[in-house]
Amino acid sequence: MDFMLRCIECNRKYEREDLYTCECGGLLEVKIDLESVDLDFKFDGSNLRVWKYKCLLPVKIDPISLKEGGTPLYKADYLKKQLNVTAYIKHEGLNPSGSFKDRGMTVGVTKAIELRKKAVACASTGNTSASMAMYAAKAKLNAYVLLPAGKVALGKVAQALMHGAKVIGIKGNFDKALALVREISDKEGFYLLNSVNPFRLEGQKTIAFEIVDEIGVPDRVVLPVGNAGNISAIFKGFKELKELELIDSIPKMTGVQAEGANPIYKAFVNHKKDIEAMTPETIATAIRIGNPVNAKKALNAVYESKGLVTQVSDEEITNAQKILAAKEGVGVEPASAASVAGFIKLVEEGRIEKDETVVCITTGHLLKDPETVIKICGSPIEVEANIEAIKKVL
Ligand code: F0G
């Protein structure tokens, strides 16, 4: 398969692969020559995993894989009963490191090996760092992580540390950490694995492939938006399938932001193509991002697919997290619950039609952020070790 990097702003093409942005400053994307693709998979719902779609992924060597992808797509029975809309939940929290980032990392870390890099680096609200550390361990690469100190959920920090990354907390938010890691990666020759890396996003487009593989094309895909890579990647996946004539429509890409970290929502409601950076704050620390690097790609995905962007409060996020856990049996972290919070809100506002089929992506596992759970649910009751004491609190 042939591919190039192409600037989404000025259309300039590059044969070089070790780039993240164009000379004009624009974001790059991988442009696959679809005519050169030897399609060797079938959409038959079998063997779902990222590398089922290797013929559409721009790598040349055997992948560094931890068997990512193949995540379950649950029918949301409770939500159907409450809202009378058919919804599915694609639980990306069931990837090897507990988030969708693994789909991108298997491709990104494989590319790092192809490019003979010795070290990888990222800024992160947590999940990217956990995933990168895990795949770097598998690939025997050094891993460097910059985090917003004190603002990353405990499970994610634990993962990055245990998988052997050098973890550095900075006194600043994610946006600052990203600016710093871009600079230091440039200086030190680290391979940058944030979603500004176009190859990482290629892995994430397999979410679209798996959805089509299992249920065909839904009317809408709803997902949380932080740095805005995932919504761009999933849209690209659907678009490639349409260009290949494997599907004949593209779902309405529907982004959900937290009210306290909503620059893309604001751009959308003002019909703009650019965002204004802001200082972010939300319980959903994974999407606590005020200057999303992929904003242009994301807004383009939303406008082109006739989707939309909505925002939800921390309270709506927490409610959705509880509903998912207690009524659907799906344990997710707060940012992930934003997708379902947005879905509920849009149905209640009449902006999602009753006859739509909707897929909500839940991006990370409940266990990522145990501290928030204890804040919401409280600690377990403690009693004396005898039957009477237990009976009293039943
Ligand atoms: N959900 C979760 C659980 C995330 O960790 C992230 C991003 C998102 C949603 C948003 O995805 O950035 O592609 O729009 N987490 C990044 C990180 C920023 O560093 O782990 P996006």
GROMACS .gro file of C-alpha atoms and ligand atoms in nm:
model
  415
    1MET     CA    1   0.000   0.000   0.000
    2ASP     CA    2   0.128   0.348  -0.085
    3PHE     CA    3   0.081   0.652   0.132
    4MET     CA    4   0.212   1.002   0.197
    5LEU     CA    5   0.176   1.269   0.459
    6ARG     CA    6  -0.043   1.557   0.347
    7CYS     CA    7  -0.104   1.897   0.507
    8ILE     CA    8  -0.472   1.958   0.580
    9GLU     CA    9  -0.420   2.333   0.529
   10CYS     CA   10  -0.202   2.380   0.219
   11ASN     CA   11  -0.224   2.029   0.076
   12ARG     CA   12   0.155   1.997   0.054
   13LYS     CA   13   0.264   1.634   0.038
   14TYR     CA   14   0.564   1.473   0.205
   15GLU     CA   15   0.732   1.139   0.137
   16ARG     CA   16   0.919   1.179   0.468
   17GLU     CA   17   0.745   1.008   0.759
   18ASP     CA   18   0.920   1.164   1.059
   19LEU     CA   19   0.707   1.480   1.062
   20TYR     CA   20   0.414   1.598   1.272
   21THR     CA   21   0.324   1.930   1.111
   22CYS     CA   22   0.372   2.097   0.775
   23GLU     CA   23   0.618   2.379   0.709
   24CYS     CA   24   0.314   2.610   0.702
   25GLY     CA   25   0.227   2.493   1.055
   26GLY     CA   26  -0.077   2.293   0.943
   27LEU     CA   27  -0.160   1.946   1.075
   28LEU     CA   28  -0.053   1.648   0.867
   29GLU     CA   29  -0.261   1.345   0.789
   30VAL     CA   30  -0.172   1.014   0.631
   31LYS     CA   31  -0.309   1.008   0.278
   32ILE     CA   32  -0.343   0.648   0.172
   33ASP     CA   33  -0.351   0.572  -0.198
   34LEU     CA   34  -0.666   0.363  -0.173
   35GLU     CA   35  -0.621   0.228  -0.524
   36SER     CA   36  -0.299   0.064  -0.413
   37VAL     CA   37  -0.465  -0.116  -0.122
   38ASP     CA   38  -0.499  -0.490  -0.146
   39LEU     CA   39  -0.814  -0.539   0.064
   40ASP     CA   40  -0.772  -0.872   0.238
   41PHE     CA   41  -1.038  -0.865   0.511
   42LYS     CA   42  -1.412  -0.913   0.516
   43PHE     CA   43  -1.667  -0.725   0.723
   44ASP     CA   44  -1.812  -1.041   0.872
   45GLY     CA   45  -1.796  -0.957   1.241
   46SER     CA   46  -1.521  -1.211   1.304
   47ASN     CA   47  -1.175  -1.171   1.459
   48LEU     CA   48  -1.216  -0.807   1.549
   49ARG     CA   49  -0.884  -0.643   1.640
   50VAL     CA   50  -0.674  -0.353   1.513
   51TRP     CA   51  -0.449  -0.560   1.287
   52LYS     CA   52  -0.737  -0.729   1.105
   53TYR     CA   53  -0.724  -0.409   0.896
   54LYS     CA   54  -0.346  -0.409   0.842
   55CYS     CA   55  -0.394  -0.345   0.471
   56LEU     CA   56  -0.532   0.000   0.561
   57LEU     CA   57  -0.265   0.082   0.821
   58PRO     CA   58   0.053   0.259   0.703
   59VAL     CA   59   0.326   0.040   0.851
   60LYS     CA   60   0.581  -0.180   0.678
   61ILE     CA   61   0.707  -0.410   0.953
   62ASP     CA   62   0.546  -0.663   1.185
   63PRO     CA   63   0.356  -0.461   1.441
   64ILE     CA   64   0.437  -0.417   1.809
   65SER     CA   65   0.106  -0.552   1.935
   66LEU     CA   66  -0.056  -0.637   2.266
   67LYS     CA   67  -0.375  -0.763   2.097
   68GLU     CA   68  -0.555  -0.433   2.102
   69GLY     CA   69  -0.899  -0.362   1.963
   70GLY     CA   70  -1.184  -0.611   1.934
   71THR     CA   71  -1.365  -0.422   2.209
   72PRO     CA   72  -1.725  -0.516   2.287
   73LEU     CA   73  -2.019  -0.333   2.139
   74TYR     CA   74  -2.302  -0.356   2.392
   75LYS     CA   75  -2.664  -0.281   2.321
   76ALA     CA   76  -2.771  -0.021   2.577
   77ASP     CA   77  -3.095  -0.184   2.695
   78TYR     CA   78  -3.164   0.050   2.985
   79LEU     CA   79  -3.107   0.362   2.776
   80LYS     CA   80  -3.333   0.220   2.505
   81LYS     CA   81  -3.610   0.173   2.761
   82GLN     CA   82  -3.565   0.522   2.904
   83LEU     CA   83  -3.513   0.718   2.584
   84ASN     CA   84  -3.661   0.499   2.311
   85VAL     CA   85  -3.351   0.531   2.093
   86THR     CA   86  -3.133   0.239   1.989
   87ALA     CA   87  -2.789   0.296   2.128
   88TYR     CA   88  -2.476   0.083   2.144
   89ILE     CA   89  -2.181   0.134   2.372
   90LYS     CA   90  -1.840   0.052   2.231
   91HIS     CA   91  -1.631  -0.002   2.542
   92GLU     CA   92  -1.280   0.102   2.457
   93GLY     CA   93  -1.193   0.069   2.824
   94LEU     CA   94  -1.142  -0.300   2.752
   95ASN     CA   95  -0.825  -0.248   2.553
   96PRO     CA   96  -0.498  -0.379   2.705
   97SER     CA   97  -0.413  -0.061   2.896
   98GLY     CA   98  -0.777   0.026   2.959
   99SER     CA   99  -0.831   0.293   2.695
  100PHE     CA  100  -0.869   0.352   2.320
  101LYS     CA  101  -0.518   0.493   2.308
  102ASP     CA  102  -0.380   0.141   2.256
  103ARG     CA  103  -0.514   0.138   1.902
  104GLY     CA  104  -0.304   0.442   1.824
  105MET     CA  105  -0.001   0.329   2.020
  106THR     CA  106   0.033  -0.007   1.848
  107VAL     CA  107   0.069   0.183   1.520
  108GLY     CA  108   0.267   0.476   1.664
  109VAL     CA  109   0.521   0.261   1.847
  110THR     CA  110   0.558   0.036   1.542
  111LYS     CA  111   0.635   0.351   1.343
  112ALA     CA  112   0.891   0.453   1.606
  113ILE     CA  113   1.071   0.121   1.547
  114GLU     CA  114   1.049   0.163   1.168
  115LEU     CA  115   1.204   0.507   1.201
  116ARG     CA  116   1.477   0.360   1.427
  117LYS     CA  117   1.388   0.588   1.718
  118LYS     CA  118   1.534   0.501   2.057
  119ALA     CA  119   1.284   0.688   2.271
  120VAL     CA  120   0.921   0.796   2.262
  121ALA     CA  121   0.756   1.083   2.446
  122CYS     CA  122   0.418   1.238   2.516
  123ALA     CA  123   0.231   1.490   2.723
  124SER     CA  124  -0.078   1.338   2.874
  125THR     CA  125  -0.387   1.372   3.085
  126GLY     CA  126  -0.304   1.010   3.174
  127ASN     CA  127  -0.427   0.750   2.929
  128THR     CA  128  -0.184   0.831   2.650
  129SER     CA  129   0.103   0.798   2.895
  130ALA     CA  130  -0.021   0.466   3.033
  131SER     CA  131  -0.060   0.324   2.685
  132MET     CA  132   0.265   0.464   2.551
  133ALA     CA  133   0.459   0.330   2.850
  134MET     CA  134   0.310  -0.016   2.795
  135TYR     CA  135   0.390  -0.034   2.423
  136ALA     CA  136   0.735   0.122   2.476
  137ALA     CA  137   0.806  -0.155   2.728
  138LYS     CA  138   0.705  -0.418   2.473
  139ALA     CA  139   0.921  -0.251   2.206
  140LYS     CA  140   1.217  -0.191   2.441
  141LEU     CA  141   1.210   0.185   2.387
  142ASN     CA  142   1.273   0.452   2.649
  143ALA     CA  143   0.957   0.645   2.736
  144TYR     CA  144   0.925   1.002   2.865
  145VAL     CA  145   0.600   1.145   2.995
  146LEU     CA  146   0.499   1.500   3.093
  147LEU     CA  147   0.184   1.524   3.305
  148PRO     CA  148  -0.009   1.813   3.460
  149ALA     CA  149   0.097   1.755   3.823
  150GLY     CA  150  -0.188   1.662   4.056
  151LYS     CA  151  -0.445   1.649   3.777
  152VAL     CA  152  -0.405   1.296   3.648
  153ALA     CA  153  -0.615   1.004   3.776
  154LEU     CA  154  -0.419   0.767   3.996
  155GLY     CA  155  -0.461   0.448   3.792
  156LYS     CA  156  -0.306   0.611   3.488
  157VAL     CA  157  -0.001   0.743   3.674
  158ALA     CA  158   0.044   0.400   3.831
  159GLN     CA  159   0.045   0.238   3.487
  160ALA     CA  160   0.296   0.480   3.336
  161LEU     CA  161   0.529   0.431   3.633
  162MET     CA  162   0.504   0.053   3.649
  163HIS     CA  163   0.557   0.010   3.276
  164GLY     CA  164   0.884   0.193   3.320
  165ALA     CA  165   0.834   0.541   3.178
  166LYS     CA  166   1.017   0.842   3.318
  167VAL     CA  167   0.719   1.038   3.451
  168ILE     CA  168   0.755   1.411   3.507
  169GLY     CA  169   0.478   1.622   3.659
  170ILE     CA  170   0.482   1.987   3.554
  171LYS     CA  171   0.323   2.277   3.737
  172GLY     CA  172   0.090   2.357   3.451
  173ASN     CA  173  -0.198   2.206   3.254
  174PHE     CA  174  -0.197   1.956   2.966
  175ASP     CA  175  -0.171   2.226   2.700
  176LYS     CA  176   0.151   2.357   2.856
  177ALA     CA  177   0.286   2.002   2.891
  178LEU     CA  178   0.219   1.939   2.523
  179ALA     CA  179   0.398   2.256   2.416
  180LEU     CA  180   0.697   2.155   2.629
  181VAL     CA  181   0.711   1.794   2.512
  182ARG     CA  182   0.697   1.904   2.149
  183GLU     CA  183   0.999   2.125   2.210
  184ILE     CA  184   1.199   1.870   2.406
  185SER     CA  185   1.120   1.590   2.158
  186ASP     CA  186   1.251   1.808   1.879
  187LYS     CA  187   1.571   1.879   2.067
  188GLU     CA  188   1.634   1.525   2.195
  189GLY     CA  189   1.512   1.325   1.894
  190PHE     CA  190   1.229   1.156   2.086
  191TYR     CA  191   0.944   1.022   1.875
  192LEU     CA  192   0.638   1.222   1.978
  193LEU     CA  193   0.330   1.007   2.033
  194ASN     CA  194   0.061   1.264   2.104
  195SER     CA  195  -0.229   1.277   1.863
  196VAL     CA  196  -0.048   1.542   1.659
  197ASN     CA  197   0.136   1.233   1.531
  198PRO     CA  198  -0.058   1.136   1.217
  199PHE     CA  199   0.041   0.769   1.238
  200ARG     CA  200  -0.104   0.731   1.586
  201LEU     CA  201  -0.441   0.849   1.459
  202GLU     CA  202  -0.433   0.583   1.188
  203GLY     CA  203  -0.461   0.316   1.456
  204GLN     CA  204  -0.758   0.489   1.612
  205LYS     CA  205  -0.953   0.489   1.287
  206THR     CA  206  -1.002   0.114   1.339
  207ILE     CA  207  -1.282   0.201   1.583
  208ALA     CA  208  -1.484   0.293   1.274
  209PHE     CA  209  -1.383  -0.029   1.099
  210GLU     CA  210  -1.490  -0.245   1.394
  211ILE     CA  211  -1.828  -0.072   1.422
  212VAL     CA  212  -1.897  -0.133   1.053
  213ASP     CA  213  -1.768  -0.488   1.084
  214GLU     CA  214  -2.017  -0.562   1.360
  215ILE     CA  215  -2.333  -0.363   1.283
  216GLY     CA  216  -2.278  -0.174   0.957
  217VAL     CA  217  -2.295   0.206   0.949
  218PRO     CA  218  -2.479   0.367   1.242
  219ASP     CA  219  -2.653   0.703   1.197
  220ARG     CA  220  -2.437   0.868   1.457
  221VAL     CA  221  -2.122   0.817   1.662
  222VAL     CA  222  -2.099   1.008   1.991
  223LEU     CA  223  -1.770   1.049   2.174
  224PRO     CA  224  -1.588   1.265   2.427
  225VAL     CA  225  -1.355   1.526   2.281
  226GLY     CA  226  -1.037   1.648   2.447
  227ASN     CA  227  -0.735   1.697   2.226
  228ALA     CA  228  -0.971   1.604   1.942
  229GLY     CA  229  -0.765   1.330   1.781
  230ASN     CA  230  -1.010   1.048   1.822
  231ILE     CA  231  -1.310   1.212   1.656
  232SER     CA  232  -1.084   1.306   1.363
  233ALA     CA  233  -0.944   0.954   1.339
  234ILE     CA  234  -1.282   0.778   1.350
  235PHE     CA  235  -1.419   1.011   1.084
  236LYS     CA  236  -1.118   0.939   0.864
  237GLY     CA  237  -1.184   0.567   0.906
  238PHE     CA  238  -1.543   0.599   0.785
  239LYS     CA  239  -1.437   0.827   0.503
  240GLU     CA  240  -1.182   0.578   0.372
  241LEU     CA  241  -1.442   0.300   0.379
  242LYS     CA  242  -1.678   0.520   0.178
  243GLU     CA  243  -1.408   0.603  -0.074
  244LEU     CA  244  -1.339   0.231  -0.104
  245GLU     CA  245  -1.715   0.183  -0.164
  246LEU     CA  246  -1.737  -0.056   0.128
  247ILE     CA  247  -2.005   0.164   0.286
  248ASP     CA  248  -2.236   0.425   0.137
  249SER     CA  249  -2.285   0.672   0.418
  250ILE     CA  250  -2.089   0.830   0.702
  251PRO     CA  251  -2.232   0.867   1.054
  252LYS     CA  252  -2.289   1.208   1.200
  253MET     CA  253  -1.979   1.265   1.412
  254THR     CA  254  -2.098   1.402   1.744
  255GLY     CA  255  -1.847   1.541   1.991
  256VAL     CA  256  -1.910   1.598   2.359
  257GLN     CA  257  -1.703   1.838   2.568
  258ALA     CA  258  -1.711   1.921   2.937
  259GLU     CA  259  -1.857   2.266   3.008
  260GLY     CA  260  -1.532   2.372   3.172
  261ALA     CA  261  -1.317   2.261   2.880
  262ASN     CA  262  -1.526   2.343   2.575
  263PRO     CA  263  -1.330   2.536   2.309
  264ILE     CA  264  -1.452   2.311   2.026
  265TYR     CA  265  -1.812   2.337   2.141
  266LYS     CA  266  -1.782   2.717   2.139
  267ALA     CA  267  -1.631   2.717   1.790
  268PHE     CA  268  -1.912   2.490   1.670
  269VAL     CA  269  -2.198   2.700   1.807
  270ASN     CA  270  -2.038   3.008   1.648
  271HIS     CA  271  -1.997   2.824   1.312
  272LYS     CA  272  -1.621   2.874   1.327
  273LYS     CA  273  -1.337   2.660   1.196
  274ASP     CA  274  -1.090   2.774   1.461
  275ILE     CA  275  -1.097   2.766   1.838
  276GLU     CA  276  -1.004   3.013   2.104
  277ALA     CA  277  -0.783   2.857   2.371
  278MET     CA  278  -0.912   2.864   2.728
  279THR     CA  279  -0.810   2.756   3.079
  280PRO     CA  280  -0.977   2.415   3.130
  281GLU     CA  281  -1.138   2.267   3.443
  282THR     CA  282  -1.357   1.956   3.479
  283ILE     CA  283  -1.402   1.642   3.687
  284ALA     CA  284  -1.326   1.453   3.364
  285THR     CA  285  -0.951   1.509   3.388
  286ALA     CA  286  -0.884   1.308   3.071
  287ILE     CA  287  -1.049   1.584   2.866
  288ARG     CA  288  -0.929   1.876   3.076
  289ILE     CA  289  -0.781   2.044   2.768
  290GLY     CA  290  -0.817   2.410   2.668
  291ASN     CA  291  -0.621   2.422   2.343
  292PRO     CA  292  -0.689   2.100   2.151
  293VAL     CA  293  -0.423   2.043   1.893
  294ASN     CA  294  -0.652   1.861   1.647
  295ALA     CA  295  -0.934   2.115   1.666
  296LYS     CA  296  -0.929   2.185   1.292
  297LYS     CA  297  -0.948   1.819   1.196
  298ALA     CA  298  -1.225   1.764   1.448
  299LEU     CA  299  -1.439   2.059   1.338
  300ASN     CA  300  -1.392   1.949   0.981
  301ALA     CA  301  -1.513   1.599   1.073
  302VAL     CA  302  -1.819   1.741   1.245
  303TYR     CA  303  -1.913   1.985   0.965
  304GLU     CA  304  -1.848   1.738   0.684
  305SER     CA  305  -2.048   1.458   0.847
  306LYS     CA  306  -2.331   1.697   0.944
  307GLY     CA  307  -2.274   1.609   1.306
  308LEU     CA  308  -2.258   1.844   1.601
  309VAL     CA  309  -2.076   1.928   1.922
  310THR     CA  310  -2.248   1.958   2.257
  311GLN     CA  311  -2.131   2.024   2.611
  312VAL     CA  312  -2.219   1.860   2.943
  313SER     CA  313  -2.175   1.963   3.305
  314ASP     CA  314  -1.970   1.766   3.556
  315GLU     CA  315  -2.298   1.666   3.719
  316GLU     CA  316  -2.432   1.527   3.392
  317ILE     CA  317  -2.105   1.338   3.345
  318THR     CA  318  -2.129   1.185   3.692
  319ASN     CA  319  -2.494   1.089   3.639
  320ALA     CA  320  -2.410   0.917   3.312
  321GLN     CA  321  -2.118   0.737   3.475
  322LYS     CA  322  -2.354   0.605   3.742
  323ILE     CA  323  -2.619   0.499   3.489
  324LEU     CA  324  -2.362   0.315   3.280
  325ALA     CA  325  -2.217   0.135   3.579
  326ALA     CA  326  -2.535   0.057   3.773
  327LYS     CA  327  -2.786   0.006   3.490
  328GLU     CA  328  -2.585  -0.117   3.192
  329GLY     CA  329  -2.303  -0.295   3.376
  330VAL     CA  330  -2.040  -0.088   3.196
  331GLY     CA  331  -1.770   0.066   3.414
  332VAL     CA  332  -1.613   0.377   3.265
  333GLU     CA  333  -1.408   0.674   3.379
  334PRO     CA  334  -1.566   1.023   3.389
  335ALA     CA  335  -1.444   1.145   3.048
  336SER     CA  336  -1.591   0.836   2.885
  337ALA     CA  337  -1.925   0.896   3.049
  338ALA     CA  338  -1.933   1.235   2.876
  339SER     CA  339  -2.032   1.056   2.554
  340VAL     CA  340  -2.338   0.901   2.715
  341ALA     CA  341  -2.418   1.223   2.903
  342GLY     CA  342  -2.414   1.401   2.568
  343PHE     CA  343  -2.628   1.132   2.409
  344ILE     CA  344  -2.891   1.157   2.684
  345LYS     CA  345  -2.895   1.535   2.659
  346LEU     CA  346  -2.928   1.540   2.281
  347VAL     CA  347  -3.217   1.292   2.289
  348GLU     CA  348  -3.393   1.496   2.558
  349GLU     CA  349  -3.342   1.811   2.351
  350GLY     CA  350  -3.488   1.635   2.047
  351ARG     CA  351  -3.165   1.675   1.853
  352ILE     CA  352  -3.118   1.300   1.820
  353GLU     CA  353  -3.417   1.149   1.638
  354LYS     CA  354  -3.599   0.848   1.781
  355ASP     CA  355  -3.528   0.634   1.474
  356GLU     CA  356  -3.151   0.686   1.482
  357THR     CA  357  -2.903   0.412   1.561
  358VAL     CA  358  -2.632   0.562   1.776
  359VAL     CA  359  -2.295   0.431   1.889
  360CYS     CA  360  -2.150   0.593   2.202
  361ILE     CA  361  -1.778   0.540   2.251
  362THR     CA  362  -1.671   0.493   2.611
  363THR     CA  363  -1.303   0.565   2.594
  364GLY     CA  364  -1.154   0.450   2.926
  365HIS     CA  365  -1.213   0.201   3.208
  366LEU     CA  366  -1.369   0.274   3.548
  367LEU     CA  367  -1.054   0.158   3.729
  368LYS     CA  368  -0.850   0.438   3.576
  369ASP     CA  369  -0.991   0.685   3.825
  370PRO     CA  370  -1.081   0.515   4.154
  371GLU     CA  371  -1.046   0.835   4.356
  372THR     CA  372  -1.333   1.005   4.174
  373VAL     CA  373  -1.549   0.695   4.227
  374ILE     CA  374  -1.491   0.706   4.602
  375LYS     CA  375  -1.576   1.078   4.604
  376ILE     CA  376  -1.904   1.001   4.426
  377CYS     CA  377  -2.002   0.676   4.601
  378GLY     CA  378  -1.835   0.719   4.939
  379SER     CA  379  -1.622   0.454   5.110
  380PRO     CA  380  -1.761   0.108   5.200
  381ILE     CA  381  -1.946   0.075   5.531
  382GLU     CA  382  -1.731  -0.079   5.808
  383VAL     CA  383  -1.889  -0.299   6.077
  384GLU     CA  384  -1.786  -0.550   6.342
  385ALA     CA  385  -1.705  -0.898   6.211
  386ASN     CA  386  -2.032  -1.070   6.309
  387ILE     CA  387  -2.362  -1.159   6.141
  388GLU     CA  388  -2.577  -0.925   6.352
  389ALA     CA  389  -2.364  -0.626   6.262
  390ILE     CA  390  -2.380  -0.715   5.895
  391LYS     CA  391  -2.758  -0.775   5.907
  392LYS     CA  392  -2.812  -0.429   6.056
  393VAL     CA  393  -2.663  -0.256   5.753
  394LEU     CA  394  -2.812  -0.478   5.480
  395F0G     N1  395  -1.153   0.995   2.679
  395F0G     C1  396  -1.046   0.959   2.748
  395F0G     C2  397  -1.062   0.856   2.854
  395F0G     C3  398  -0.920   1.017   2.720
  395F0G     O1  399  -0.813   0.979   2.789
  395F0G     C4  400  -0.911   1.117   2.621
  395F0G     C5  401  -0.784   1.182   2.591
  395F0G     C6  402  -1.029   1.150   2.551
  395F0G     C7  403  -1.147   1.088   2.583
  395F0G     C8  404  -1.028   1.251   2.443
  395F0G     O2  405  -0.970   1.203   2.326
  395F0G     O3  406  -0.797   1.375   2.295
  395F0G     O4  407  -0.861   1.221   2.111
  395F0G     O5  408  -1.017   1.399   2.186
  395F0G     N2  409  -0.679   1.169   2.657
  395F0G     C9  410  -0.549   1.222   2.621
  395F0G    C10  411  -0.442   1.166   2.713
  395F0G    C11  412  -0.544   1.367   2.602
  395F0G     O6  413  -0.338   1.230   2.732
  395F0G     O7  414  -0.460   1.056   2.764
  395F0G     P1  415  -0.907   1.305   2.222
   0.00000   0.00000   0.00000
